[in-house]
PDB file of C-alpha atoms and ligand atoms in Angstrom:
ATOM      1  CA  UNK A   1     -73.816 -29.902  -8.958  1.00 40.00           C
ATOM      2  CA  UNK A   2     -76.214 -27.199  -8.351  1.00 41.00           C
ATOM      3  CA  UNK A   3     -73.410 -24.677  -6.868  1.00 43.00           C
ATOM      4  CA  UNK A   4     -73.440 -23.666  -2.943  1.00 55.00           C
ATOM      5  CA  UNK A   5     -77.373 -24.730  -2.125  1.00 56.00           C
ATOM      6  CA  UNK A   6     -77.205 -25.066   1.793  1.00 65.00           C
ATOM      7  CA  UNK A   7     -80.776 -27.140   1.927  1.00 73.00           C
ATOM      8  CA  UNK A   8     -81.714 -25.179   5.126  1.00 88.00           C
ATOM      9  CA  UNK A   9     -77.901 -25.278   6.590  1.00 93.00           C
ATOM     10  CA  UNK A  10     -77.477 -22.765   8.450  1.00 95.00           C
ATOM     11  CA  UNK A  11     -74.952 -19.641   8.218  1.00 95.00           C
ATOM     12  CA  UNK A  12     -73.233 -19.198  11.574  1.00 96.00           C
ATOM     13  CA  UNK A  13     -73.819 -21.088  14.847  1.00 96.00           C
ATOM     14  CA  UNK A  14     -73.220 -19.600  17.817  1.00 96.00           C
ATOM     15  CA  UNK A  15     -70.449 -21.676  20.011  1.00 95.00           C
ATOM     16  CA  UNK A  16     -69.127 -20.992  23.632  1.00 91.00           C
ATOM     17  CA  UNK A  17     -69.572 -17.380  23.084  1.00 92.00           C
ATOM     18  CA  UNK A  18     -68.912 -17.118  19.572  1.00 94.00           C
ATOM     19  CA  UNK A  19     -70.073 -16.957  16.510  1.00 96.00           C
ATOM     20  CA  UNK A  20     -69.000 -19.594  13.875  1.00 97.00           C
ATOM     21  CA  UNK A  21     -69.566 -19.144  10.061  1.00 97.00           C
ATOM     22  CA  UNK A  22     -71.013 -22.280   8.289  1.00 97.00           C
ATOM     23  CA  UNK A  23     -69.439 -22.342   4.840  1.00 97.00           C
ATOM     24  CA  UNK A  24     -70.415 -24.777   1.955  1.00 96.00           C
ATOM     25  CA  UNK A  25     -68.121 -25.440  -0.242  1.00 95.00           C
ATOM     26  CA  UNK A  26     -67.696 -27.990  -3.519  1.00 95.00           C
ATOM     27  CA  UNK A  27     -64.583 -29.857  -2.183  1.00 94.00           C
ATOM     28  CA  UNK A  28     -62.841 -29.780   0.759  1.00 96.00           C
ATOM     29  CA  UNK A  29     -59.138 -31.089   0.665  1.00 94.00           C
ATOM     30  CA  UNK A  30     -56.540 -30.807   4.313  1.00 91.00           C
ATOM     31  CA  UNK A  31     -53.424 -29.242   3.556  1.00 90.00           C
ATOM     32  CA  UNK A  32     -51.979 -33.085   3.344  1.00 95.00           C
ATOM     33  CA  UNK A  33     -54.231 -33.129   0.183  1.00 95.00           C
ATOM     34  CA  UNK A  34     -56.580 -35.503   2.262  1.00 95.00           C
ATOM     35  CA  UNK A  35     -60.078 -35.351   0.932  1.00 96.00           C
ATOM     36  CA  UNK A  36     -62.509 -33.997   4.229  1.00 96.00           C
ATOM     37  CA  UNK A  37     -66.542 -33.924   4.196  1.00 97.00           C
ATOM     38  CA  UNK A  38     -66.167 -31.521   6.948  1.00 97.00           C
ATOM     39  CA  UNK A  39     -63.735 -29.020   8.847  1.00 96.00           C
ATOM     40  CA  UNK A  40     -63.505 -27.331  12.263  1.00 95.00           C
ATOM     41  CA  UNK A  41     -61.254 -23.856  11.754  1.00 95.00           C
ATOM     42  CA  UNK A  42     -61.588 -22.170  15.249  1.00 93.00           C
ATOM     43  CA  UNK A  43     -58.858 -19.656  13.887  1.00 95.00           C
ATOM     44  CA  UNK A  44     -60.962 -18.279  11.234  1.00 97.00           C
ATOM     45  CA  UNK A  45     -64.416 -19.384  13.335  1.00 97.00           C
ATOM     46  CA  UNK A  46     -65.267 -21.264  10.424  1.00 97.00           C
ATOM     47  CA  UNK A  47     -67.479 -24.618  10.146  1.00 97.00           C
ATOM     48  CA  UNK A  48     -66.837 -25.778   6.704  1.00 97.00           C
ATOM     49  CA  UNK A  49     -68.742 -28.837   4.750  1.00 96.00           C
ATOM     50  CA  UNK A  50     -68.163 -30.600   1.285  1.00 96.00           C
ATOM     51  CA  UNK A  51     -71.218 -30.718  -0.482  1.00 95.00           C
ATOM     52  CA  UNK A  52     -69.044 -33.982  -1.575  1.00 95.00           C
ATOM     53  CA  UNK A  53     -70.653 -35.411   1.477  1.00 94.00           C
ATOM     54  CA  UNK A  54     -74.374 -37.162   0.690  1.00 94.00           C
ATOM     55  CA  UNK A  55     -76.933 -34.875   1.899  1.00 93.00           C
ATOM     56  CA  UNK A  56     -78.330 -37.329   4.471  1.00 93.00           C
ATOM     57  CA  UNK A  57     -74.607 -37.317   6.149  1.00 94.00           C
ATOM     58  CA  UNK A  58     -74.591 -33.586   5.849  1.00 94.00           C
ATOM     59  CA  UNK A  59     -75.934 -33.291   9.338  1.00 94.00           C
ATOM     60  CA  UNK A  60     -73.881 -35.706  11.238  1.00 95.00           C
ATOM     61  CA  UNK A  61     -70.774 -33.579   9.602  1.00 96.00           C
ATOM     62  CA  UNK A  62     -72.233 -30.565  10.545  1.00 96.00           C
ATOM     63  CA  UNK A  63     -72.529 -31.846  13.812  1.00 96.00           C
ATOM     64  CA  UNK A  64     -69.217 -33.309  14.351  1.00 96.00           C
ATOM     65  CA  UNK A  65     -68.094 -30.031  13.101  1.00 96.00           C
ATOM     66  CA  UNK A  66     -69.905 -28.435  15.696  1.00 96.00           C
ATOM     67  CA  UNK A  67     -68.749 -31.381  18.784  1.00 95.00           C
ATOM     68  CA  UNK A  68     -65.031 -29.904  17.523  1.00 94.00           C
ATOM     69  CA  UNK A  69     -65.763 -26.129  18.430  1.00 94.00           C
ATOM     70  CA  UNK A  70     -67.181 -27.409  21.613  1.00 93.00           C
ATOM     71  CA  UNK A  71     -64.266 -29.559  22.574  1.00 91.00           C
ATOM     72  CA  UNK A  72     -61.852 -26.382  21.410  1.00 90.00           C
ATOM     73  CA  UNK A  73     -63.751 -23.553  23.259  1.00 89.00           C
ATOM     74  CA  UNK A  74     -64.213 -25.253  26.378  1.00 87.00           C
ATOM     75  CA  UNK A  75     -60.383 -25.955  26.254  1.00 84.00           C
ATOM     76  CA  UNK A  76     -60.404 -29.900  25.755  1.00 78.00           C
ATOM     77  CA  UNK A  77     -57.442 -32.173  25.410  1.00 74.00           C
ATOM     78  CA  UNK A  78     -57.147 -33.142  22.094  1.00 74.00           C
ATOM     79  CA  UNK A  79     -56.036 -36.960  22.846  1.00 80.00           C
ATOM     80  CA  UNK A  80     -59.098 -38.787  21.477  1.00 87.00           C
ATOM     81  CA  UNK A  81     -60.980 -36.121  20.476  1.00 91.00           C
ATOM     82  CA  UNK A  82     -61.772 -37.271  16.832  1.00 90.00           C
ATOM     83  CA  UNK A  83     -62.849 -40.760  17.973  1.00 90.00           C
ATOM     84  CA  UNK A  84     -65.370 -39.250  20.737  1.00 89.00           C
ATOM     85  CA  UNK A  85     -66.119 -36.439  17.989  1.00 93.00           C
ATOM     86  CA  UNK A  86     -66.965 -38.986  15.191  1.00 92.00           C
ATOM     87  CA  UNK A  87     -69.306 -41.338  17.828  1.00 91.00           C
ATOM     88  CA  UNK A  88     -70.927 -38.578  19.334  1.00 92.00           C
ATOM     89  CA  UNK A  89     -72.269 -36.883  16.179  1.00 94.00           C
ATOM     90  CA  UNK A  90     -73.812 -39.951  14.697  1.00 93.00           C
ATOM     91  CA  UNK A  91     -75.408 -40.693  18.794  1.00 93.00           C
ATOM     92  CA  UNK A  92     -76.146 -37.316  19.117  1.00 94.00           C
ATOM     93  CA  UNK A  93     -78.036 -36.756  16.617  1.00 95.00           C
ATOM     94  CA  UNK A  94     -80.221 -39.751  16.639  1.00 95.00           C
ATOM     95  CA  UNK A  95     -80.625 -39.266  20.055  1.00 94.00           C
ATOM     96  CA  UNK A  96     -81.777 -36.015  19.554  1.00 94.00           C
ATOM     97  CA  UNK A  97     -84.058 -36.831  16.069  1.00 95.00           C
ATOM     98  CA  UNK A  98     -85.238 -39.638  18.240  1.00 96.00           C
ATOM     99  CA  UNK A  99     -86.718 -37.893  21.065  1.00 96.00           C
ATOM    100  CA  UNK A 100     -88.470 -34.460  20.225  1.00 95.00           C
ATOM    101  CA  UNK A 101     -90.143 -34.412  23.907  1.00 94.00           C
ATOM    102  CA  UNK A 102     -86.369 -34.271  24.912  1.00 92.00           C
ATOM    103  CA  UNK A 103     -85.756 -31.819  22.666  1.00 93.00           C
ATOM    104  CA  UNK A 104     -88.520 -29.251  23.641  1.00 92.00           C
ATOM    105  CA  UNK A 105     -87.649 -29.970  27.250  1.00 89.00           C
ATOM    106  CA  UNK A 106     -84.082 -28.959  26.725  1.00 85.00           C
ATOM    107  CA  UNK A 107     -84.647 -25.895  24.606  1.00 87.00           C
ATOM    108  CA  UNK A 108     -88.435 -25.209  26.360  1.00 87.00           C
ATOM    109  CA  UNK A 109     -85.719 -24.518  29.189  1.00 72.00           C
ATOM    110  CA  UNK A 110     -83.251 -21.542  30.187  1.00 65.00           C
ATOM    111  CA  UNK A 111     -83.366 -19.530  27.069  1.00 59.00           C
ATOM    112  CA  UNK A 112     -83.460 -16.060  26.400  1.00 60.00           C
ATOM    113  CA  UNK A 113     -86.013 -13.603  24.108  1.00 56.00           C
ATOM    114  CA  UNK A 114     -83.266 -13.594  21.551  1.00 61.00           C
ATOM    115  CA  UNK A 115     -83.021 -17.501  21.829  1.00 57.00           C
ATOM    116  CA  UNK A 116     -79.647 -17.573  23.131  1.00 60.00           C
ATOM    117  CA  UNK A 117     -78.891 -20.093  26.230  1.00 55.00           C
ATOM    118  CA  UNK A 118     -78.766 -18.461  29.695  1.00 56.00           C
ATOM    119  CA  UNK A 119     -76.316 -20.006  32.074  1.00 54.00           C
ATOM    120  CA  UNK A 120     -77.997 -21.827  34.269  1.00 48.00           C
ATOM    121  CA  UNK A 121     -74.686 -21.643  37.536  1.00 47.00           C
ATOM    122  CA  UNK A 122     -75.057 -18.463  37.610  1.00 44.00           C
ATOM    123  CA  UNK A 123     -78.908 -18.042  37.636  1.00 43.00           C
ATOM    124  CA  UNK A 124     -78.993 -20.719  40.555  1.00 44.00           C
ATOM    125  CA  UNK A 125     -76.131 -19.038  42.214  1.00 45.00           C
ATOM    126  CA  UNK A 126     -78.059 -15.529  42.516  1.00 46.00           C
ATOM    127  CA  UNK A 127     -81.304 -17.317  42.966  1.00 46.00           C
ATOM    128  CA  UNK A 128     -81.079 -18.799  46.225  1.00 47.00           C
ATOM    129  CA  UNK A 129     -82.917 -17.411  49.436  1.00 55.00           C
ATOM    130  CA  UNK A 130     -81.116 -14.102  50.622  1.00 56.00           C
TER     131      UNK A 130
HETATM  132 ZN1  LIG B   1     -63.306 -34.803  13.287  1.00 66.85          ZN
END
């Protein structure tokens, strides 16, 4: 093990309105001494991965990490979440690696200087004819 390289992860992602901290670490075990690859705290506002996880799945953890904050900050029901969590990632993502013109269409669109995403309700709402 080469200690906590982060191969271009990176260190906080901004969710909902908050910032998360992306932590590496060597292991990751639940307190029911279940071995995890990845784990939503939204508590602490921490994304944490195993580096236990093989690099090429790093991503898809990251990203279910990630689907987790979403479903917590925008108040989801829990019931099912992990299933829909653990699908979406892998879909997600290869949806998303799959289909740069998408990509630079969605993030081309409604953001700020500072990169951040601007609202679009509200910038529709105050847009229309007087
Ligand atoms: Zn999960």
């Amino acid at each position: 093990m080469s200690g906590k390289r982060q191969e271009g992860i990176p260190g906080s992602v901004r969710i909902g309105g908050v910032r998360y901290r992306v932590v590496v670490e060597d292991e990751l075990v639940s307190e029911e001494g279940v071995e995890l690859l990845g784990q939503h705290d939204y508590g602490r506002l921490l994304l944490r991965l195993s580096l236990a996880a093989d690099p090429e799945l790093r991503p898809f953890v990251l990203l279910h990490e990630i689907l987790h904050a979403c479903v917590t900050v925008s108040g989801g029901d829990s019931h099912q979440e992990e299933a829909l969590v653990a699908g979406l990632s892998h879909v997600l993502l290869q949806v998303l690696r799959e289909n740069p013109d998408l990509v630079r269409y969605l993030l081309g669109s409604g953001r700020r200087a500072d990169g951040a995403a601007v609202s679009s309700p509200a910038a529709e709402a105050s847009g229309g004819p007087a």
